Coordinates of C-alpha atoms and ligand atoms in Angstrom, one line a residue:
M1 CA 0.0 0.0 0.0
S2 CA 1.3 3.5 -0.8
I3 CA 0.4 6.7 0.9
I4 CA 0.1 9.9 -1.2
S5 CA 0.7 13.1 0.7
N6 CA 1.2 16.4 -1.2
C7 CA -1.2 15.2 -3.8
T8 CA -0.3 16.3 -7.3
A9 CA -2.4 16.0 -10.5
T10 CA -0.3 13.0 -11.6
A11 CA -0.8 11.3 -8.2
I12 CA -4.6 11.7 -8.6
K13 CA -4.4 10.3 -12.1
D14 CA -2.5 7.3 -10.9
A15 CA -5.0 6.7 -8.1
A16 CA -7.9 6.9 -10.5
T17 CA -6.1 4.3 -12.7
A18 CA -5.5 2.1 -9.7
L19 CA -9.3 2.2 -9.0
L20 CA -10.0 1.2 -12.6
K21 CA -7.6 -1.7 -12.3
G22 CA -9.5 -3.0 -9.3
D23 CA -7.3 -1.7 -6.5
L24 CA -8.7 0.0 -3.4
V25 CA -8.1 3.7 -2.8
A26 CA -8.8 5.3 0.6
F27 CA -9.5 9.0 0.1
P28 CA -10.5 12.0 2.2
T29 CA -14.0 13.5 2.2
E30 CA -15.3 16.4 4.1
T31 CA -17.1 14.0 6.5
V32 CA -14.8 11.1 7.1
Y33 CA -12.2 9.1 5.0
G34 CA -13.8 6.5 2.6
L35 CA -12.4 3.2 1.3
G36 CA -13.1 3.4 -2.5
A37 CA -13.5 0.8 -5.2
D38 CA -14.8 0.8 -8.8
V39 CA -18.6 0.4 -8.4
T40 CA -18.8 -1.9 -11.4
N41 CA -16.0 -4.3 -10.2
R42 CA -17.4 -7.2 -8.2
D43 CA -14.0 -8.4 -7.1
A44 CA -12.8 -5.0 -5.9
I45 CA -16.1 -4.5 -4.0
A46 CA -15.7 -7.9 -2.4
R47 CA -12.3 -6.8 -1.2
I48 CA -13.9 -3.7 0.5
Y49 CA -16.1 -6.1 2.6
K50 CA -13.0 -8.2 3.4
V51 CA -10.8 -5.3 4.4
K52 CA -13.5 -3.8 6.6
G53 CA -14.7 -7.2 8.0
R54 CA -18.2 -6.0 7.0
P55 CA -21.1 -8.4 6.7
V56 CA -22.0 -8.9 3.0
G57 CA -25.3 -7.4 2.0
H58 CA -24.7 -4.2 3.9
P59 CA -25.1 -1.6 1.1
L60 CA -22.4 0.9 0.0
I61 CA -22.7 4.6 -0.9
V62 CA -21.7 5.4 -4.5
H63 CA -19.6 8.6 -4.9
I64 CA -19.9 10.7 -8.1
S65 CA -18.2 13.9 -9.1
S66 CA -21.4 15.9 -9.9
M67 CA -25.1 15.7 -10.3
D68 CA -24.7 15.2 -14.0
N69 CA -24.0 11.5 -13.5
L70 CA -27.0 10.9 -11.2
D71 CA -29.2 9.5 -14.0
K72 CA -26.7 6.7 -14.7
L73 CA -27.3 5.1 -11.3
A74 CA -30.7 6.3 -10.2
R75 CA -34.1 6.5 -11.8
D76 CA -37.6 8.0 -11.1
I77 CA -35.9 10.7 -9.0
P78 CA -38.6 12.6 -7.1
E79 CA -38.6 16.4 -7.5
Y80 CA -37.8 17.0 -3.8
A81 CA -34.7 14.8 -4.2
L82 CA -33.5 16.9 -7.1
K83 CA -34.1 20.0 -5.1
L84 CA -32.0 18.6 -2.2
A85 CA -29.2 17.6 -4.6
K86 CA -29.1 21.0 -6.2
A87 CA -29.1 22.7 -2.8
F88 CA -26.6 20.5 -0.8
W89 CA -24.3 18.8 -3.4
P90 CA -21.3 18.8 -3.4
G91 CA -21.6 18.2 0.3
P92 CA -22.3 15.9 3.3
M93 CA -25.6 14.4 2.1
T94 CA -26.4 10.9 0.7
L95 CA -29.6 10.3 -1.1
I96 CA -31.2 6.8 -1.3
L97 CA -32.9 6.6 -4.7
P98 CA -34.5 3.9 -6.9
R99 CA -31.6 2.3 -8.8
T100 CA -30.8 1.6 -12.5
D101 CA -29.4 -1.7 -13.7
L102 CA -25.9 -0.2 -13.5
A103 CA -26.1 -0.2 -9.7
K104 CA -25.6 -3.9 -9.1
D105 CA -26.8 -6.2 -6.3
F106 CA -23.2 -6.3 -4.9
I107 CA -23.4 -2.5 -4.2
T108 CA -27.0 -2.3 -3.0
G109 CA -27.2 -5.5 -0.9
G110 CA -29.8 -6.7 -3.4
Q111 CA -32.1 -3.8 -2.6
D112 CA -33.9 -1.9 -5.3
N113 CA -32.3 1.4 -4.3
V114 CA -28.9 2.9 -4.2
G115 CA -27.2 5.5 -1.9
I116 CA -25.5 8.3 -3.8
R117 CA -23.3 11.2 -2.7
V118 CA -21.3 14.0 -4.3
P119 CA -18.6 14.9 -1.7
S120 CA -17.2 18.4 -1.5
H121 CA -13.5 17.7 -0.5
S122 CA -11.4 19.0 -3.3
L123 CA -9.2 15.8 -3.5
A124 CA -12.3 13.6 -3.5
I125 CA -13.8 15.6 -6.4
A126 CA -10.5 15.6 -8.3
L127 CA -10.2 11.8 -7.9
L128 CA -13.9 11.2 -8.9
K129 CA -13.6 13.5 -12.0
E130 CA -10.4 11.9 -13.1
F131 CA -11.9 8.4 -12.5
E132 CA -14.9 9.4 -14.6
D133 CA -12.7 10.9 -17.3
Q134 CA -10.9 7.6 -17.6
G135 CA -14.2 5.8 -18.1
G136 CA -15.3 5.0 -14.6
L137 CA -19.0 5.2 -13.5
G138 CA -18.6 5.9 -9.8
V139 CA -16.7 5.0 -6.6
A140 CA -18.3 2.9 -3.9
A141 CA -16.9 3.9 -0.6
P142 CA -17.8 3.1 3.0
S143 CA -16.0 4.8 5.8
A144 CA -12.4 3.4 5.9
N145 CA -12.6 1.7 9.3
R146 CA -13.0 -1.9 10.4
F147 CA -16.7 -2.8 10.8
G148 CA -18.4 -1.4 13.9
K149 CA -15.4 0.8 14.7
V150 CA -14.9 4.6 14.7
S151 CA -14.7 6.2 11.2
P152 CA -11.2 7.6 10.4
T153 CA -10.9 11.4 10.0
T154 CA -7.2 11.4 9.1
A155 CA -5.0 9.3 6.8
A156 CA -3.0 8.1 9.9
A157 CA -6.3 6.8 11.3
V158 CA -7.0 5.0 8.1
Q159 CA -3.6 3.4 8.3
N160 CA -4.1 2.3 11.9
E161 CA -7.5 0.8 11.0
I162 CA -6.9 -1.1 7.7
A163 CA -3.2 -0.9 6.5
A164 CA -2.7 -4.5 7.6
F165 CA -5.4 -5.7 5.3
L166 CA -4.4 -3.7 2.1
K167 CA -2.4 -4.9 -0.8
K168 CA 0.8 -3.4 -2.1
S169 CA -1.0 -1.7 -5.1
D170 CA -3.7 -0.1 -2.9
V171 CA -3.5 3.6 -2.2
I172 CA -4.2 5.9 0.7
I173 CA -4.6 9.6 -0.2
D174 CA -3.7 12.0 2.6
G175 CA -5.9 15.1 2.5
G176 CA -5.5 16.3 6.0
P177 CA -8.2 16.0 8.7
S178 CA -11.8 15.8 7.6
E179 CA -13.6 19.1 8.2
I180 CA -17.0 17.9 9.4
G181 CA -15.9 14.8 11.3
I182 CA -19.1 12.7 11.3
E183 CA -20.7 10.8 8.3
S184 CA -23.1 12.3 5.8
T185 CA -26.8 12.8 6.4
I186 CA -28.6 9.9 4.7
I187 CA -32.0 10.7 3.3
D188 CA -34.4 8.0 2.0
C189 CA -35.9 9.4 -1.2
T190 CA -37.8 6.3 -2.3
T191 CA -41.1 7.3 -0.8
K192 CA -43.5 10.2 -1.3
H193 CA -41.8 12.2 1.5
P194 CA -38.1 12.1 2.5
I195 CA -37.0 10.4 5.7
I196 CA -33.7 11.0 7.4
L197 CA -32.1 7.7 8.1
R198 CA -28.9 9.1 9.6
P199 CA -28.6 12.7 10.8
G200 CA -25.5 14.7 9.9
A201 CA -24.2 18.1 9.0
I202 CA -27.1 18.7 6.5
T203 CA -29.7 19.1 9.3
F204 CA -33.4 18.6 9.7
K205 CA -33.9 22.4 9.7
M206 CA -31.9 22.9 6.5
I207 CA -33.8 20.1 4.7
S208 CA -37.2 21.2 5.9
R209 CA -36.5 24.9 5.0
K210 CA -35.5 23.8 1.5
L211 CA -38.6 21.7 1.0
S212 CA -41.2 23.5 3.0
L213 CA -42.8 25.0 0.0
E214 CA -43.2 21.7 -1.8
I215 CA -44.1 19.4 1.1
P216 CA -46.2 20.8 3.9
N217 CA -46.1 18.9 7.2
L218 CA -42.9 17.2 6.2
N219 CA -42.1 14.1 8.2
L220 CA -38.4 13.7 8.3
I221 CA -38.0 11.6 11.4
A222 CA -37.1 8.0 10.8
T223 CA -38.7 5.6 13.3
S224 CA -38.5 1.8 13.3
K225 CA -42.0 1.9 11.7
T226 CA -41.1 4.3 8.9
I227 CA -37.8 2.7 7.9
H228 CA -38.7 0.2 5.2
I229 CA -35.2 -0.3 4.0
R230 CA -32.0 -1.4 5.7
A231 CA -31.0 1.4 7.9
P232 CA -27.5 2.6 8.7
G233 CA -25.7 1.6 11.9
N234 CA -28.5 -0.6 13.1
F235 CA -26.2 -3.0 14.8
T236 CA -26.1 -2.8 18.6
S237 CA -22.5 -1.4 18.7
H238 CA -21.3 0.9 16.0
Y239 CA -18.9 3.9 15.6
A240 CA -17.3 2.5 18.8
P241 CA -13.8 2.6 20.2
D242 CA -12.4 -0.3 22.4
A243 CA -13.0 1.9 25.4
Q244 CA -16.5 1.8 26.9
V245 CA -18.4 5.0 26.0
I246 CA -20.7 6.3 28.8
L247 CA -23.1 9.3 28.1
N248 CA -23.7 12.0 30.6
G249 CA -22.3 10.2 33.7
I250 CA -19.7 11.4 36.2
P251 CA -16.2 10.3 35.4
K252 CA -13.7 9.2 38.0
S253 CA -10.0 9.7 38.2
G254 CA -8.3 7.9 35.2
D255 CA -11.4 8.0 33.0
G256 CA -11.5 9.9 29.7
F257 CA -13.8 12.9 29.3
I258 CA -15.2 14.7 26.2
A259 CA -17.4 17.8 26.7
L260 CA -17.9 21.3 25.4
R261 CA -15.2 23.7 26.6
N262 CA -17.4 25.4 29.2
V263 CA -17.7 22.1 31.2
T264 CA -15.0 21.7 33.7
T265 CA -12.9 18.6 34.0
P266 CA -13.3 16.7 37.4
K267 CA -10.0 16.1 39.2
G268 CA -7.8 13.3 37.9
V269 CA -10.0 12.9 34.8
I270 CA -8.2 12.8 31.4
R271 CA -9.7 15.5 29.1
L272 CA -9.7 14.1 25.5
S273 CA -11.4 17.1 23.8
S274 CA -12.7 20.5 24.7
P275 CA -14.6 21.8 21.6
A276 CA -15.7 25.4 21.7
N277 CA -19.0 24.6 19.9
K278 CA -21.0 21.8 18.3
K279 CA -19.3 22.1 14.9
E280 CA -15.9 21.6 16.6
F281 CA -17.5 18.8 18.8
A282 CA -18.3 16.9 15.6
S283 CA -14.9 17.5 13.9
T284 CA -12.9 16.4 16.9
L285 CA -15.1 13.6 18.3
Y286 CA -13.7 10.6 16.4
A287 CA -10.1 11.6 17.0
A288 CA -10.9 12.0 20.7
L289 CA -12.4 8.5 20.8
R290 CA -9.4 7.1 19.0
S291 CA -7.0 8.8 21.5
A292 CA -8.8 7.1 24.4
D293 CA -7.7 3.7 22.8
E294 CA -4.2 5.0 22.2
L295 CA -3.9 6.0 25.9
K296 CA -5.4 2.7 26.9
I297 CA -8.2 4.4 28.7
K298 CA -11.0 1.9 29.7
K299 CA -14.0 4.3 30.1
V300 CA -14.8 7.5 28.2
F301 CA -17.5 9.8 29.6
V302 CA -19.1 12.1 27.1
T303 CA -21.4 15.1 28.0
T304 CA -23.6 15.3 25.0
P305 CA -24.4 18.7 23.4
D306 CA -28.0 19.8 22.7
Q307 CA -29.6 18.1 19.7
S308 CA -30.2 21.2 17.5
G309 CA -28.3 21.4 14.2
I310 CA -25.4 19.0 14.0
G311 CA -26.1 18.0 17.6
A312 CA -28.6 15.4 16.4
G313 CA -25.8 13.7 14.4
I314 CA -23.4 13.8 17.3
I315 CA -25.9 12.3 19.7
D316 CA -26.9 9.6 17.2
R317 CA -23.3 8.4 16.8
L318 CA -22.7 8.6 20.6
I319 CA -25.8 6.5 21.4
K320 CA -24.5 3.9 18.9
A321 CA -21.0 4.1 20.3
S322 CA -22.2 3.6 23.8
S323 CA -24.5 0.6 23.1
S324 CA -22.8 -2.6 24.3
S325 CA -22.7 -5.2 21.6
Ligands
TXA401 O1 -20.0 10.5 5.0 C1 -20.2 9.3 4.5 O2 -21.4 9.0 4.2 C2 -19.0 8.4 4.4 C3 -18.1 9.0 3.3 C4 -16.9 8.1 3.1 O3 -18.8 9.3 2.2 N1 -19.5 7.1 4.0 C5 -20.1 6.2 4.9 O4 -20.3 5.0 4.4 O5 -20.4 6.6 6.0 P1 -20.7 3.7 5.3 O6 -20.8 2.6 4.4 O7 -19.7 3.6 6.4 O8 -22.1 4.1 5.9 C6 -23.1 4.2 5.0 C7 -24.4 3.7 5.6 C8 -24.4 2.2 5.9 O9 -24.8 2.0 7.2 C9 -25.3 1.6 4.9 O10 -26.1 0.6 5.4 C10 -26.2 2.8 4.5 O11 -25.4 3.9 4.6 N2 -26.6 2.7 3.1 C11 -25.9 2.7 2.0 N3 -26.7 2.5 0.9 C12 -27.9 2.3 1.4 C13 -29.1 2.0 0.8 N4 -29.2 1.8 -0.6 N5 -30.2 1.9 1.5 C14 -30.1 2.0 2.9 N6 -29.0 2.3 3.5 C15 -27.9 2.4 2.8
MG402 MG1 -19.2 3.4 8.3

């Protein structure tokens, strides 16, 4: 496996060629790092599952460079989905849409729909554009972590997670720390009204503002009753470090602690992150959880922020990280 820092146009070209040859390329996005493979290459996709240790049948998000390529993979796209795509792409939002025949069962887990996203990180866009220029359709990419673990937000974290499982010809592109820090908002667009399956930086408020004219009384909240398709992170423990994550408890000496800056650290407790606001909370959360494992801390206490804005996404991940498997 090679690591590309100081990414040049030639390096991006070579990485796109590697994808077309069936190699895996881990690349930065504005949310978290993805582990990419050619969406049409069954063997390369099978390797993603192997490297991640992910159960087969768990669908993958396809990354494309712009909305122009949407029709190749999705059909019968509802008006509201087009409106969301125009408003929030490139950006941290994944749309679940009815699929075309080009989105194969080995991407969608045999479902009739496909998850699609146009990321905004400049290196991700450059890689996807180059890949498409060389004849590629799209890049399937889950977060570049082992299954159930914390998503990587740096190239070093990708290396720690999966380097041992990569081949010599695979590539990791280093694009610095991910700006947002939690995974994209996933919106089910296969029904009359959109449903948020995974909250993220594109918030309930942003979505409902964008659509309020078209869809009055918009219902965006996914409940177990409304989810009719396989939902993200529905395993008991997900986004989890080795340390036990405990929400809103009182840490003791030697425990790790994550909270907004204005919350004081109890005596003897190891402060892992002191974000100034929710945005910073999201962007530093996964690195803080990783540092707990590096420091061999057994318990991490997290004081959750309020659930407005990106708070909903932070709380969602923390609830999953704190569920014991
Ligand atoms: O921000 C992100 O979305 C990152 C970056 C790399 O783009 N990707 C990511 O992928 O988080 P992954 O595979 O770790 O999480 C995607 C979630 C999975 O839980 C999967 O079940 C769900 O999205 N998903 C993907 N396609 C789906 C589909 N067609 N229907 C329902 N859920 C889907
Ligand atoms: Mg993931």
